PDB file of C-alpha atoms in Angstrom:
ATOM      1  CA  MET A   2      -4.730   5.865  24.081  1.00 38.00           C
ATOM      2  CA  LEU A   3      -5.727   2.496  22.080  1.00 41.00           C
ATOM      3  CA  ASN A   4      -3.398  -0.586  23.319  1.00 42.00           C
ATOM      4  CA  ALA A   5      -2.727  -4.056  21.715  1.00 41.00           C
ATOM      5  CA  GLN A   6      -5.915  -5.429  23.627  1.00 43.00           C
ATOM      6  CA  SER A   7      -7.884  -3.115  21.089  1.00 44.00           C
ATOM      7  CA  ASN A   8      -6.757  -4.961  17.985  1.00 51.00           C
ATOM      8  CA  GLN A   9      -7.708  -8.473  18.370  1.00 50.00           C
ATOM      9  CA  LEU A  10      -5.990  -9.771  15.089  1.00 53.00           C
ATOM     10  CA  LEU A  11      -3.562 -12.942  16.642  1.00 50.00           C
ATOM     11  CA  LEU A  12      -3.948 -16.461  15.353  1.00 55.00           C
ATOM     12  CA  VAL A  13      -4.942 -19.084  17.394  1.00 44.00           C
ATOM     13  CA  HIS A  14      -4.245 -22.119  15.965  1.00 64.00           C
ATOM     14  CA  GLN A  15      -0.710 -23.226  15.344  1.00 69.00           C
ATOM     15  CA  SER A  16      -0.852 -24.857  12.030  1.00 72.00           C
ATOM     16  CA  GLN A  17      -2.204 -21.291  10.490  1.00 81.00           C
ATOM     17  CA  ARG A  18       1.359 -20.044  11.256  1.00 86.00           C
ATOM     18  CA  TYR A  19       2.822 -21.709   8.654  1.00 89.00           C
ATOM     19  CA  ALA A  20       0.352 -20.944   6.166  1.00 89.00           C
ATOM     20  CA  VAL A  21       0.750 -17.309   6.958  1.00 91.00           C
ATOM     21  CA  PHE A  22       4.750 -17.734   6.659  1.00 94.00           C
ATOM     22  CA  LEU A  23       4.392 -19.220   3.147  1.00 94.00           C
ATOM     23  CA  LEU A  24       1.757 -16.317   1.928  1.00 94.00           C
ATOM     24  CA  HIS A  25       3.570 -13.808   3.096  1.00 96.00           C
ATOM     25  CA  PHE A  26       7.317 -15.221   1.657  1.00 97.00           C
ATOM     26  CA  CYS A  27       5.633 -15.170  -1.757  1.00 97.00           C
ATOM     27  CA  LEU A  28       3.835 -12.161  -1.608  1.00 97.00           C
ATOM     28  CA  PHE A  29       7.006 -10.138  -0.415  1.00 97.00           C
ATOM     29  CA  PHE A  30       8.840 -11.706  -3.234  1.00 97.00           C
ATOM     30  CA  LEU A  31       6.344 -11.214  -6.106  1.00 97.00           C
ATOM     31  CA  ALA A  32       5.839  -7.465  -4.703  1.00 96.00           C
ATOM     32  CA  ALA A  33       9.460  -6.694  -4.603  1.00 95.00           C
ATOM     33  CA  LEU A  34      10.032  -8.286  -7.648  1.00 95.00           C
ATOM     34  CA  TYR A  35       7.292  -6.007  -9.590  1.00 94.00           C
ATOM     35  CA  SER A  36       8.580  -2.959  -8.081  1.00 92.00           C
ATOM     36  CA  ILE A  37      12.013  -3.234  -8.676  1.00 91.00           C
ATOM     37  CA  TYR A  38      11.517  -4.449 -12.216  1.00 90.00           C
ATOM     38  CA  ILE A  39       9.308  -1.703 -12.821  1.00 87.00           C
ATOM     39  CA  SER A  40      12.033   0.872 -11.606  1.00 82.00           C
ATOM     40  CA  ARG A  41      14.503  -0.231 -14.229  1.00 80.00           C
ATOM     41  CA  GLN A  42      13.039   0.260 -17.180  1.00 73.00           C
ATOM     42  CA  PRO A  43      14.068   2.629 -19.260  1.00 66.00           C
ATOM     43  CA  ASP A  44      13.107   6.483 -19.078  1.00 56.00           C
ATOM     44  CA  SER A  45      11.092   5.002 -16.051  1.00 55.00           C
ATOM     45  CA  VAL A  46       9.141   7.306 -13.632  1.00 49.00           C
ATOM     46  CA  ALA A  47       7.445   4.529 -11.794  1.00 53.00           C
ATOM     47  CA  SER A  48       8.173   4.337  -7.974  1.00 73.00           C
ATOM     48  CA  VAL A  49       5.942   2.144  -6.053  1.00 89.00           C
ATOM     49  CA  TRP A  50       6.977  -0.640  -3.075  1.00 94.00           C
ATOM     50  CA  TYR A  51       4.127  -2.635  -2.101  1.00 96.00           C
ATOM     51  CA  ALA A  52       6.512  -5.168  -0.089  1.00 96.00           C
ATOM     52  CA  ASN A  53       6.917  -3.139   2.999  1.00 97.00           C
ATOM     53  CA  ALA A  54       3.159  -2.699   3.686  1.00 97.00           C
ATOM     54  CA  ILE A  55       2.288  -6.549   2.910  1.00 97.00           C
ATOM     55  CA  ALA A  56       5.155  -7.572   5.487  1.00 97.00           C
ATOM     56  CA  ILE A  57       3.531  -4.692   7.651  1.00 97.00           C
ATOM     57  CA  MET A  58      -0.018  -6.156   7.730  1.00 95.00           C
ATOM     58  CA  ILE A  59       1.256  -9.708   8.060  1.00 94.00           C
ATOM     59  CA  LEU A  60       3.036  -8.766  11.282  1.00 94.00           C
ATOM     60  CA  GLN A  61      -0.564  -7.767  12.765  1.00 92.00           C
ATOM     61  CA  VAL A  62      -1.606 -11.553  12.657  1.00 90.00           C
ATOM     62  CA  LEU A  63       1.186 -12.817  14.426  1.00 90.00           C
ATOM     63  CA  ALA A  64       2.203 -12.880  17.830  1.00 88.00           C
ATOM     64  CA  TYR A  65       5.530 -11.013  18.733  1.00 91.00           C
ATOM     65  CA  ARG A  66       7.868 -14.290  19.184  1.00 90.00           C
ATOM     66  CA  ASP A  67       7.068 -14.958  15.554  1.00 92.00           C
ATOM     67  CA  TRP A  68       8.029 -11.233  13.974  1.00 95.00           C
ATOM     68  CA  ILE A  69      11.584 -12.460  13.712  1.00 97.00           C
ATOM     69  CA  ILE A  70      10.603 -15.061  11.424  1.00 96.00           C
ATOM     70  CA  VAL A  71       8.380 -12.332   9.370  1.00 96.00           C
ATOM     71  CA  LEU A  72      11.401 -10.524   9.186  1.00 97.00           C
ATOM     72  CA  ILE A  73      13.880 -13.287   8.172  1.00 97.00           C
ATOM     73  CA  LEU A  74      11.491 -14.735   5.449  1.00 97.00           C
ATOM     74  CA  ALA A  75      11.173 -10.573   4.189  1.00 97.00           C
ATOM     75  CA  THR A  76      15.163 -10.465   4.085  1.00 97.00           C
ATOM     76  CA  ALA A  77      15.262 -14.139   1.996  1.00 97.00           C
ATOM     77  CA  ALA A  78      12.529 -12.894  -0.513  1.00 97.00           C
ATOM     78  CA  ASN A  79      13.452  -9.443  -1.156  1.00 95.00           C
ATOM     79  CA  LEU A  80      17.232 -10.768  -1.583  1.00 95.00           C
ATOM     80  CA  SER A  81      15.736 -13.499  -3.824  1.00 95.00           C
ATOM     81  CA  ALA A  82      14.081 -10.661  -5.837  1.00 94.00           C
ATOM     82  CA  ASN A  83      16.944  -9.020  -6.609  1.00 92.00           C
ATOM     83  CA  LEU A  84      19.407 -11.579  -6.972  1.00 93.00           C
ATOM     84  CA  ILE A  85      17.020 -12.521 -10.114  1.00 94.00           C
ATOM     85  CA  LEU A  86      16.872  -9.529 -11.690  1.00 90.00           C
ATOM     86  CA  GLY A  87      20.809  -9.089 -11.457  1.00 89.00           C
ATOM     87  CA  ASP A  88      21.749  -6.674  -8.604  1.00 86.00           C
ATOM     88  CA  PRO A  89      24.871  -7.167  -6.791  1.00 88.00           C
ATOM     89  CA  VAL A  90      24.882  -9.190  -3.679  1.00 89.00           C
ATOM     90  CA  MET A  91      26.260  -6.649  -1.689  1.00 91.00           C
ATOM     91  CA  MET A  92      24.415  -3.681  -2.851  1.00 88.00           C
ATOM     92  CA  SER A  93      21.042  -6.036  -2.152  1.00 89.00           C
ATOM     93  CA  LEU A  94      22.256  -6.616   1.116  1.00 92.00           C
ATOM     94  CA  SER A  95      22.373  -2.839   1.724  1.00 92.00           C
ATOM     95  CA  PHE A  96      19.079  -2.190   1.591  1.00 91.00           C
ATOM     96  CA  VAL A  97      17.696  -4.832   3.829  1.00 94.00           C
ATOM     97  CA  PRO A  98      18.532  -2.812   7.193  1.00 95.00           C
ATOM     98  CA  ASN A  99      16.301  -0.005   5.895  1.00 95.00           C
ATOM     99  CA  ASN A 100      13.218  -2.236   4.816  1.00 96.00           C
ATOM    100  CA  LEU A 101      13.668  -3.988   7.969  1.00 97.00           C
ATOM    101  CA  LEU A 102      13.436  -0.841  10.016  1.00 97.00           C
ATOM    102  CA  GLU A 103      10.471   0.465   8.326  1.00 97.00           C
ATOM    103  CA  ILE A 104       8.545  -2.790   8.806  1.00 98.00           C
ATOM    104  CA  ILE A 105       8.996  -3.262  12.539  1.00 97.00           C
ATOM    105  CA  LEU A 106       8.739  -0.179  13.582  1.00 97.00           C
ATOM    106  CA  SER A 107       5.780   0.294  11.410  1.00 97.00           C
ATOM    107  CA  GLY A 108       4.360  -2.927  12.432  1.00 96.00           C
ATOM    108  CA  TYR A 109       4.590  -2.165  16.284  1.00 96.00           C
ATOM    109  CA  LEU A 110       3.078   1.392  15.957  1.00 96.00           C
ATOM    110  CA  LEU A 111       0.354   0.157  14.453  1.00 96.00           C
ATOM    111  CA  ARG A 112      -0.103  -3.250  16.695  1.00 92.00           C
ATOM    112  CA  ARG A 113       0.396  -1.051  19.794  1.00 92.00           C
ATOM    113  CA  PHE A 114      -1.938   1.605  19.004  1.00 93.00           C
ATOM    114  CA  ILE A 115      -4.268   1.181  16.069  1.00 93.00           C
ATOM    115  CA  PRO A 116      -7.350  -1.197  15.980  1.00 91.00           C
ATOM    116  CA  LEU A 117      -6.910  -1.920  12.272  1.00 90.00           C
ATOM    117  CA  ASN A 118     -10.003  -4.163  12.323  1.00 86.00           C
ATOM    118  CA  GLN A 119     -11.862  -0.838  12.982  1.00 90.00           C
ATOM    119  CA  CYS A 120     -10.500   1.352  10.143  1.00 93.00           C
ATOM    120  CA  ILE A 121     -12.682   0.736   7.609  1.00 91.00           C
ATOM    121  CA  LYS A 122     -15.336   2.634   9.462  1.00 90.00           C
ATOM    122  CA  ASP A 123     -13.800   5.095  10.810  1.00 92.00           C
ATOM    123  CA  PRO A 124     -11.801   7.864   8.342  1.00 93.00           C
ATOM    124  CA  ILE A 125      -9.754   9.434  11.435  1.00 94.00           C
ATOM    125  CA  LEU A 126      -8.346   5.821  12.346  1.00 95.00           C
ATOM    126  CA  LEU A 127      -7.543   5.089   8.582  1.00 96.00           C
ATOM    127  CA  LEU A 128      -5.648   8.483   8.670  1.00 95.00           C
ATOM    128  CA  LYS A 129      -4.037   7.904  11.765  1.00 95.00           C
ATOM    129  CA  ALA A 130      -3.249   4.425  10.760  1.00 96.00           C
ATOM    130  CA  PHE A 131      -1.250   5.897   7.538  1.00 96.00           C
ATOM    131  CA  GLY A 132       0.109   8.686  10.014  1.00 94.00           C
ATOM    132  CA  MET A 133       1.713   6.313  12.558  1.00 94.00           C
ATOM    133  CA  THR A 134       4.216   4.777   9.315  1.00 95.00           C
ATOM    134  CA  LEU A 135       5.444   8.109   8.345  1.00 96.00           C
ATOM    135  CA  LEU A 136       8.259   8.480  10.836  1.00 96.00           C
ATOM    136  CA  PRO A 137       9.442   5.000  10.038  1.00 97.00           C
ATOM    137  CA  THR A 138       8.893   5.831   6.368  1.00 97.00           C
ATOM    138  CA  ALA A 139      10.842   8.747   6.619  1.00 96.00           C
ATOM    139  CA  ILE A 140      13.479   7.256   8.024  1.00 97.00           C
ATOM    140  CA  SER A 141      14.250   4.060   6.301  1.00 96.00           C
ATOM    141  CA  ALA A 142      13.806   6.064   3.110  1.00 95.00           C
ATOM    142  CA  ALA A 143      16.779   8.256   4.698  1.00 96.00           C
ATOM    143  CA  LEU A 144      18.901   5.397   5.217  1.00 95.00           C
ATOM    144  CA  GLY A 145      18.325   3.807   1.779  1.00 93.00           C
ATOM    145  CA  ALA A 146      18.690   7.150  -0.109  1.00 93.00           C
ATOM    146  CA  PHE A 147      22.188   6.973   1.404  1.00 94.00           C
ATOM    147  CA  VAL A 148      23.188   3.320   0.307  1.00 92.00           C
ATOM    148  CA  LEU A 149      22.078   5.065  -3.473  1.00 89.00           C
ATOM    149  CA  VAL A 150      24.071   7.469  -2.704  1.00 93.00           C
ATOM    150  CA  ASN A 151      27.105   5.563  -1.832  1.00 91.00           C
ATOM    151  CA  TYR A 152      26.914   3.800  -5.397  1.00 88.00           C
ATOM    152  CA  GLY A 153      26.326   6.761  -7.340  1.00 87.00           C
ATOM    153  CA  LEU A 154      22.971   6.635  -8.132  1.00 83.00           C
ATOM    154  CA  VAL A 155      20.991   9.463  -7.594  1.00 84.00           C
ATOM    155  CA  THR A 156      21.559  12.651  -5.218  1.00 87.00           C
ATOM    156  CA  PHE A 157      20.346  12.195  -1.246  1.00 91.00           C
ATOM    157  CA  ASN A 158      17.033  14.336  -1.883  1.00 87.00           C
ATOM    158  CA  GLU A 159      16.255  12.161  -5.060  1.00 84.00           C
ATOM    159  CA  GLY A 160      16.631   9.011  -3.357  1.00 88.00           C
ATOM    160  CA  TRP A 161      14.984   9.663  -0.369  1.00 91.00           C
ATOM    161  CA  MET A 162      11.372  11.236  -2.313  1.00 88.00           C
ATOM    162  CA  PHE A 163      11.835   8.181  -4.314  1.00 86.00           C
ATOM    163  CA  LEU A 164      11.994   5.811  -1.821  1.00 91.00           C
ATOM    164  CA  ALA A 165       9.571   7.446   0.718  1.00 92.00           C
ATOM    165  CA  ILE A 166       6.805   8.297  -2.026  1.00 90.00           C
ATOM    166  CA  GLY A 167       7.208   4.531  -3.019  1.00 91.00           C
ATOM    167  CA  SER A 168       6.648   3.334   0.711  1.00 94.00           C
ATOM    168  CA  LEU A 169       3.492   5.579   1.063  1.00 94.00           C
ATOM    169  CA  ILE A 170       1.781   4.330  -1.999  1.00 93.00           C
ATOM    170  CA  GLY A 171       2.631   0.926  -0.987  1.00 95.00           C
ATOM    171  CA  SER A 172       0.562   1.544   2.370  1.00 96.00           C
ATOM    172  CA  ILE A 173      -2.312   3.302   0.726  1.00 96.00           C
ATOM    173  CA  SER A 174      -2.831   0.579  -2.010  1.00 95.00           C
ATOM    174  CA  ILE A 175      -2.065  -2.350   0.824  1.00 96.00           C
ATOM    175  CA  PHE A 176      -3.487  -1.290   3.917  1.00 97.00           C
ATOM    176  CA  PRO A 177      -7.049  -1.116   2.785  1.00 95.00           C
ATOM    177  CA  ILE A 178      -7.231  -4.379   1.569  1.00 93.00           C
ATOM    178  CA  ALA A 179      -5.868  -5.979   4.991  1.00 93.00           C
ATOM    179  CA  MET A 180      -7.997  -3.940   7.042  1.00 92.00           C
ATOM    180  CA  LEU A 181     -10.979  -5.488   4.913  1.00 89.00           C
ATOM    181  CA  LEU A 182      -9.871  -8.996   5.631  1.00 87.00           C
ATOM    182  CA  PHE A 183      -9.314  -7.882   9.194  1.00 86.00           C
ATOM    183  CA  ALA A 184     -12.891  -6.952   9.521  1.00 81.00           C
ATOM    184  CA  ARG A 185     -14.362  -9.120   7.976  1.00 73.00           C
ATOM    185  CA  ASN A 186     -13.051 -12.721   6.674  1.00 66.00           C
ATOM    186  CA  VAL A 187     -12.578 -13.770   3.389  1.00 59.00           C
ATOM    187  CA  ASP A 188     -15.764 -15.544   2.993  1.00 57.00           C
ATOM    188  CA  GLY A 189     -17.764 -12.779   4.357  1.00 52.00           C
ATOM    189  CA  LEU A 190     -16.067 -10.358   2.171  1.00 57.00           C
ATOM    190  CA  ILE A 191     -16.863 -12.660  -0.765  1.00 55.00           C
ATOM    191  CA  LYS A 192     -20.502 -13.049   0.329  1.00 55.00           C
ATOM    192  CA  SER A 193     -21.175  -9.596   0.868  1.00 54.00           C
ATOM    193  CA  ASN A 194     -19.851  -8.496  -2.769  1.00 55.00           C
ATOM    194  CA  GLN A 195     -21.574 -10.915  -4.815  1.00 51.00           C
ATOM    195  CA  ALA A 196     -23.470  -8.162  -7.312  1.00 55.00           C
ATOM    196  CA  PHE A 197     -23.248  -6.843 -10.636  1.00 55.00           C
ATOM    197  CA  GLY A 198     -22.878  -3.528  -9.582  1.00 60.00           C
ATOM    198  CA  PHE A 199     -20.145  -4.226  -7.116  1.00 63.00           C
ATOM    199  CA  LEU A 200     -18.145  -5.101 -10.151  1.00 69.00           C
ATOM    200  CA  ILE A 201     -19.203  -2.186 -12.618  1.00 72.00           C
ATOM    201  CA  CYS A 202     -17.706   0.050  -9.980  1.00 70.00           C
ATOM    202  CA  ILE A 203     -14.432  -1.548  -9.879  1.00 72.00           C
ATOM    203  CA  LEU A 204     -14.519  -1.872 -13.906  1.00 77.00           C
ATOM    204  CA  PHE A 205     -15.922   2.112 -14.293  1.00 75.00           C
ATOM    205  CA  SER A 206     -13.069   3.411 -12.403  1.00 73.00           C
ATOM    206  CA  LEU A 207     -10.541   1.674 -13.772  1.00 76.00           C
ATOM    207  CA  ALA A 208     -11.683   2.440 -17.716  1.00 81.00           C
ATOM    208  CA  ILE A 209     -11.500   6.121 -16.159  1.00 78.00           C
ATOM    209  CA  ALA A 210      -8.107   5.887 -15.082  1.00 72.00           C
ATOM    210  CA  LEU A 211      -6.939   4.432 -18.277  1.00 75.00           C
ATOM    211  CA  LEU A 212      -8.532   7.261 -20.612  1.00 78.00           C
ATOM    212  CA  SER A 213      -7.328   9.999 -18.465  1.00 76.00           C
ATOM    213  CA  PHE A 214      -3.824   8.712 -18.283  1.00 72.00           C
ATOM    214  CA  ALA A 215      -3.766   7.894 -21.899  1.00 73.00           C
ATOM    215  CA  TYR A 216      -5.671  11.488 -23.315  1.00 75.00           C
ATOM    216  CA  LEU A 217      -6.325  13.969 -20.479  1.00 74.00           C
ATOM    217  CA  PRO A 218      -4.827  16.689 -19.201  1.00 74.00           C
ATOM    218  CA  PHE A 219      -4.362  16.189 -15.415  1.00 74.00           C
ATOM    219  CA  PRO A 220      -5.961  13.206 -15.179  1.00 77.00           C
ATOM    220  CA  HIS A 221      -5.827  12.707 -11.510  1.00 76.00           C
ATOM    221  CA  ILE A 222      -8.766  15.004 -11.413  1.00 80.00           C
ATOM    222  CA  TYR A 223     -11.011  12.584 -13.658  1.00 80.00           C
ATOM    223  CA  ILE A 224      -9.888   9.552 -11.684  1.00 82.00           C
ATOM    224  CA  SER A 225     -10.152  11.248  -7.854  1.00 84.00           C
ATOM    225  CA  ALA A 226     -13.814  12.347  -9.147  1.00 84.00           C
ATOM    226  CA  SER A 227     -14.627   8.241 -10.415  1.00 85.00           C
ATOM    227  CA  LEU A 228     -13.372   6.950  -7.361  1.00 87.00           C
ATOM    228  CA  MET A 229     -15.281   8.766  -4.994  1.00 88.00           C
ATOM    229  CA  VAL A 230     -18.341   7.639  -6.874  1.00 85.00           C
ATOM    230  CA  VAL A 231     -17.122   4.212  -6.435  1.00 86.00           C
ATOM    231  CA  ALA A 232     -16.871   4.667  -2.743  1.00 87.00           C
ATOM    232  CA  LEU A 233     -20.642   5.928  -2.658  1.00 85.00           C
ATOM    233  CA  VAL A 234     -22.015   2.719  -4.494  1.00 82.00           C
ATOM    234  CA  GLY A 235     -19.491   0.258  -3.871  1.00 82.00           C
ATOM    235  CA  GLY A 236     -18.511   1.518  -0.611  1.00 85.00           C
ATOM    236  CA  PHE A 237     -15.201   0.498   1.319  1.00 89.00           C
ATOM    237  CA  THR A 238     -14.822  -2.702  -0.679  1.00 87.00           C
ATOM    238  CA  ALA A 239     -14.800  -1.639  -3.810  1.00 87.00           C
ATOM    239  CA  THR A 240     -12.910   1.530  -3.304  1.00 90.00           C
ATOM    240  CA  ALA A 241     -10.062  -0.752  -1.499  1.00 91.00           C
ATOM    241  CA  ILE A 242     -10.167  -3.034  -4.850  1.00 89.00           C
ATOM    242  CA  SER A 243     -10.085  -0.044  -7.001  1.00 88.00           C
ATOM    243  CA  VAL A 244      -7.198   1.774  -5.498  1.00 91.00           C
ATOM    244  CA  LEU A 245      -5.030  -1.086  -5.166  1.00 91.00           C
ATOM    245  CA  ALA A 246      -6.077  -2.220  -8.957  1.00 87.00           C
ATOM    246  CA  TYR A 247      -5.261   1.825 -10.062  1.00 86.00           C
ATOM    247  CA  SER A 248      -1.738   1.833  -8.390  1.00 88.00           C
ATOM    248  CA  VAL A 249      -0.781  -1.394  -9.836  1.00 89.00           C
ATOM    249  CA  ILE A 250      -2.140  -0.497 -13.258  1.00 83.00           C
ATOM    250  CA  ILE A 251      -1.100   3.467 -13.431  1.00 81.00           C
ATOM    251  CA  SER A 252       2.738   2.201 -11.936  1.00 82.00           C
ATOM    252  CA  THR A 253       3.080  -0.432 -14.552  1.00 82.00           C
ATOM    253  CA  PHE A 254       1.889   1.397 -17.507  1.00 77.00           C
ATOM    254  CA  THR A 255       3.876   4.663 -16.571  1.00 75.00           C
ATOM    255  CA  ALA A 256       7.080   2.514 -16.557  1.00 75.00           C
ATOM    256  CA  ILE A 257       6.343   1.054 -19.826  1.00 73.00           C
ATOM    257  CA  GLY A 258       5.782   4.633 -21.346  1.00 68.00           C
ATOM    258  CA  PHE A 259       2.227   3.560 -21.955  1.00 66.00           C
ATOM    259  CA  PHE A 260       1.296   7.086 -20.425  1.00 61.00           C
ATOM    260  CA  HIS A 261       4.219   9.017 -22.281  1.00 49.00           C
ATOM    261  CA  GLN A 262       1.319  11.761 -23.006  1.00 48.00           C
ATOM    262  CA  SER A 263       0.711  12.381 -19.521  1.00 51.00           C
ATOM    263  CA  THR A 264       4.732  12.308 -18.388  1.00 48.00           C
ATOM    264  CA  GLN A 265       5.126  14.340 -20.691  1.00 49.00           C
ATOM    265  CA  MET A 266       3.877  17.392 -19.001  1.00 48.00           C
ATOM    266  CA  ILE A 267       6.050  16.831 -15.708  1.00 50.00           C
ATOM    267  CA  GLN A 268       8.805  19.077 -15.602  1.00 46.00           C
ATOM    268  CA  ASP A 269      12.522  17.706 -16.270  1.00 47.00           C
ATOM    269  CA  GLY A 270      14.175  16.429 -13.087  1.00 46.00           C
ATOM    270  CA  ASN A 271      10.890  16.490 -11.273  1.00 53.00           C
ATOM    271  CA  ASP A 272       9.628  13.059 -12.705  1.00 53.00           C
ATOM    272  CA  ILE A 273       8.748  11.809  -8.924  1.00 58.00           C
ATOM    273  CA  TYR A 274       6.482  14.513  -8.455  1.00 61.00           C
ATOM    274  CA  MET A 275       3.881  13.191 -10.469  1.00 67.00           C
ATOM    275  CA  TYR A 276       3.332  10.718  -7.621  1.00 71.00           C
ATOM    276  CA  ILE A 277       2.441  13.373  -5.118  1.00 76.00           C
ATOM    277  CA  PRO A 278      -0.984  13.661  -6.429  1.00 79.00           C
ATOM    278  CA  LEU A 279      -1.364   9.975  -6.944  1.00 80.00           C
ATOM    279  CA  ILE A 280      -1.257   9.914  -2.933  1.00 87.00           C
ATOM    280  CA  ILE A 281      -3.901  12.812  -2.866  1.00 87.00           C
ATOM    281  CA  THR A 282      -6.208  10.697  -5.324  1.00 86.00           C
ATOM    282  CA  LEU A 283      -5.789   7.485  -3.808  1.00 89.00           C
ATOM    283  CA  LEU A 284      -6.415   8.843  -0.140  1.00 93.00           C
ATOM    284  CA  GLN A 285      -9.430  11.071  -0.569  1.00 92.00           C
ATOM    285  CA  PRO A 286     -11.825   8.452  -2.082  1.00 92.00           C
ATOM    286  CA  LEU A 287     -10.916   5.882   0.955  1.00 94.00           C
ATOM    287  CA  LEU A 288     -11.698   8.103   3.748  1.00 94.00           C
ATOM    288  CA  PHE A 289     -14.770   8.993   2.110  1.00 94.00           C
ATOM    289  CA  ALA A 290     -15.703   5.567   1.869  1.00 92.00           C
ATOM    290  CA  THR A 291     -14.608   5.129   5.394  1.00 94.00           C
ATOM    291  CA  ALA A 292     -17.336   7.963   6.086  1.00 92.00           C
ATOM    292  CA  CYS A 293     -20.091   6.125   4.134  1.00 89.00           C
ATOM    293  CA  GLU A 294     -19.427   2.765   5.908  1.00 86.00           C
ATOM    294  CA  ARG A 295     -19.765   4.467   8.953  1.00 86.00           C
ATOM    295  CA  ASN A 296     -23.264   6.340   8.216  1.00 83.00           C
ATOM    296  CA  THR A 297     -24.533   3.391   6.845  1.00 75.00           C
ATOM    297  CA  ASP A 298     -23.686   1.352   9.789  1.00 68.00           C
ATOM    298  CA  LYS A 299     -25.428   3.892  12.254  1.00 67.00           C
ATOM    299  CA  ASN A 300     -28.373   4.101   9.818  1.00 65.00           C
ATOM    300  CA  LYS A 301     -28.636   0.331  10.765  1.00 64.00           C
ATOM    301  CA  HIS A 302     -28.529   0.796  14.279  1.00 61.00           C
ATOM    302  CA  ASN A 303     -31.093   3.701  14.229  1.00 58.00           C
ATOM    303  CA  LEU A 304     -28.331   6.061  15.527  1.00 51.00           C
ATOM    304  CA  PRO A 305     -27.800   9.676  15.133  1.00 53.00           C
ATOM    305  CA  ILE A 306     -25.095  10.812  12.519  1.00 49.00           C
ATOM    306  CA  ILE A 307     -22.597  13.115  13.535  1.00 48.00           C
TER     307      ILE A 307
END
């Protein structure tokens, strides 16, 4: 088994901790505010929750003694987002335990068993990283669903599906970006992708996503194909950025009704199931991109490709 020593991601300098804390609060607050806002739009079928995935990744670069600070800041950011959007205090507090449980359990499992800085070149390891979060996500979604049922908002099954899928999409969208930063620092990431073709790859995938959802039936087929091209040409970096951008754009435009033609094809009462194909659509190109990265790395070192 892999252990914590395999994942050398702890910050060394004391001053960096405070910068990470501030970044964590800001990102968690903005992500929570965005997710809550789009879920409140009339007839919205948007289901996405990026905030917990951000907190889980932040935990990976901090010592265990600092995790309590991350959880406190996550709670403060979550409550602030709820209160700004007019949610009652007690209802806002009711969702805190399940979010913190998902963050702490997923964060520990990833720290304990997965070397995240190696995931961008190992599709099996990347899949294991996502799989590690499934049980914490399922438990957290169940607790959150009980809260929704208690307030008479939805049935338990609807609430559980809504929360679980939202967290899964958040993880698939956020984790790859963090893994890139773990494997390559920010400067290295920018220098390695200052190419016109890199930008074209990302714009190509986003254009296909917008046109497919707006005008074509079964849009995920075309989007998946375009992201595979991005993975082949632009590598894991372009794919990770495209996946996050695609996730945000589709969730936003779906919430405001821009993709009304596509959402009409979903059966009444099963709106949430439009996000199940989305999960597969986002996951496939990421796995393909990691395989491409691994084979490229092996070619550079004149190693046999298995």
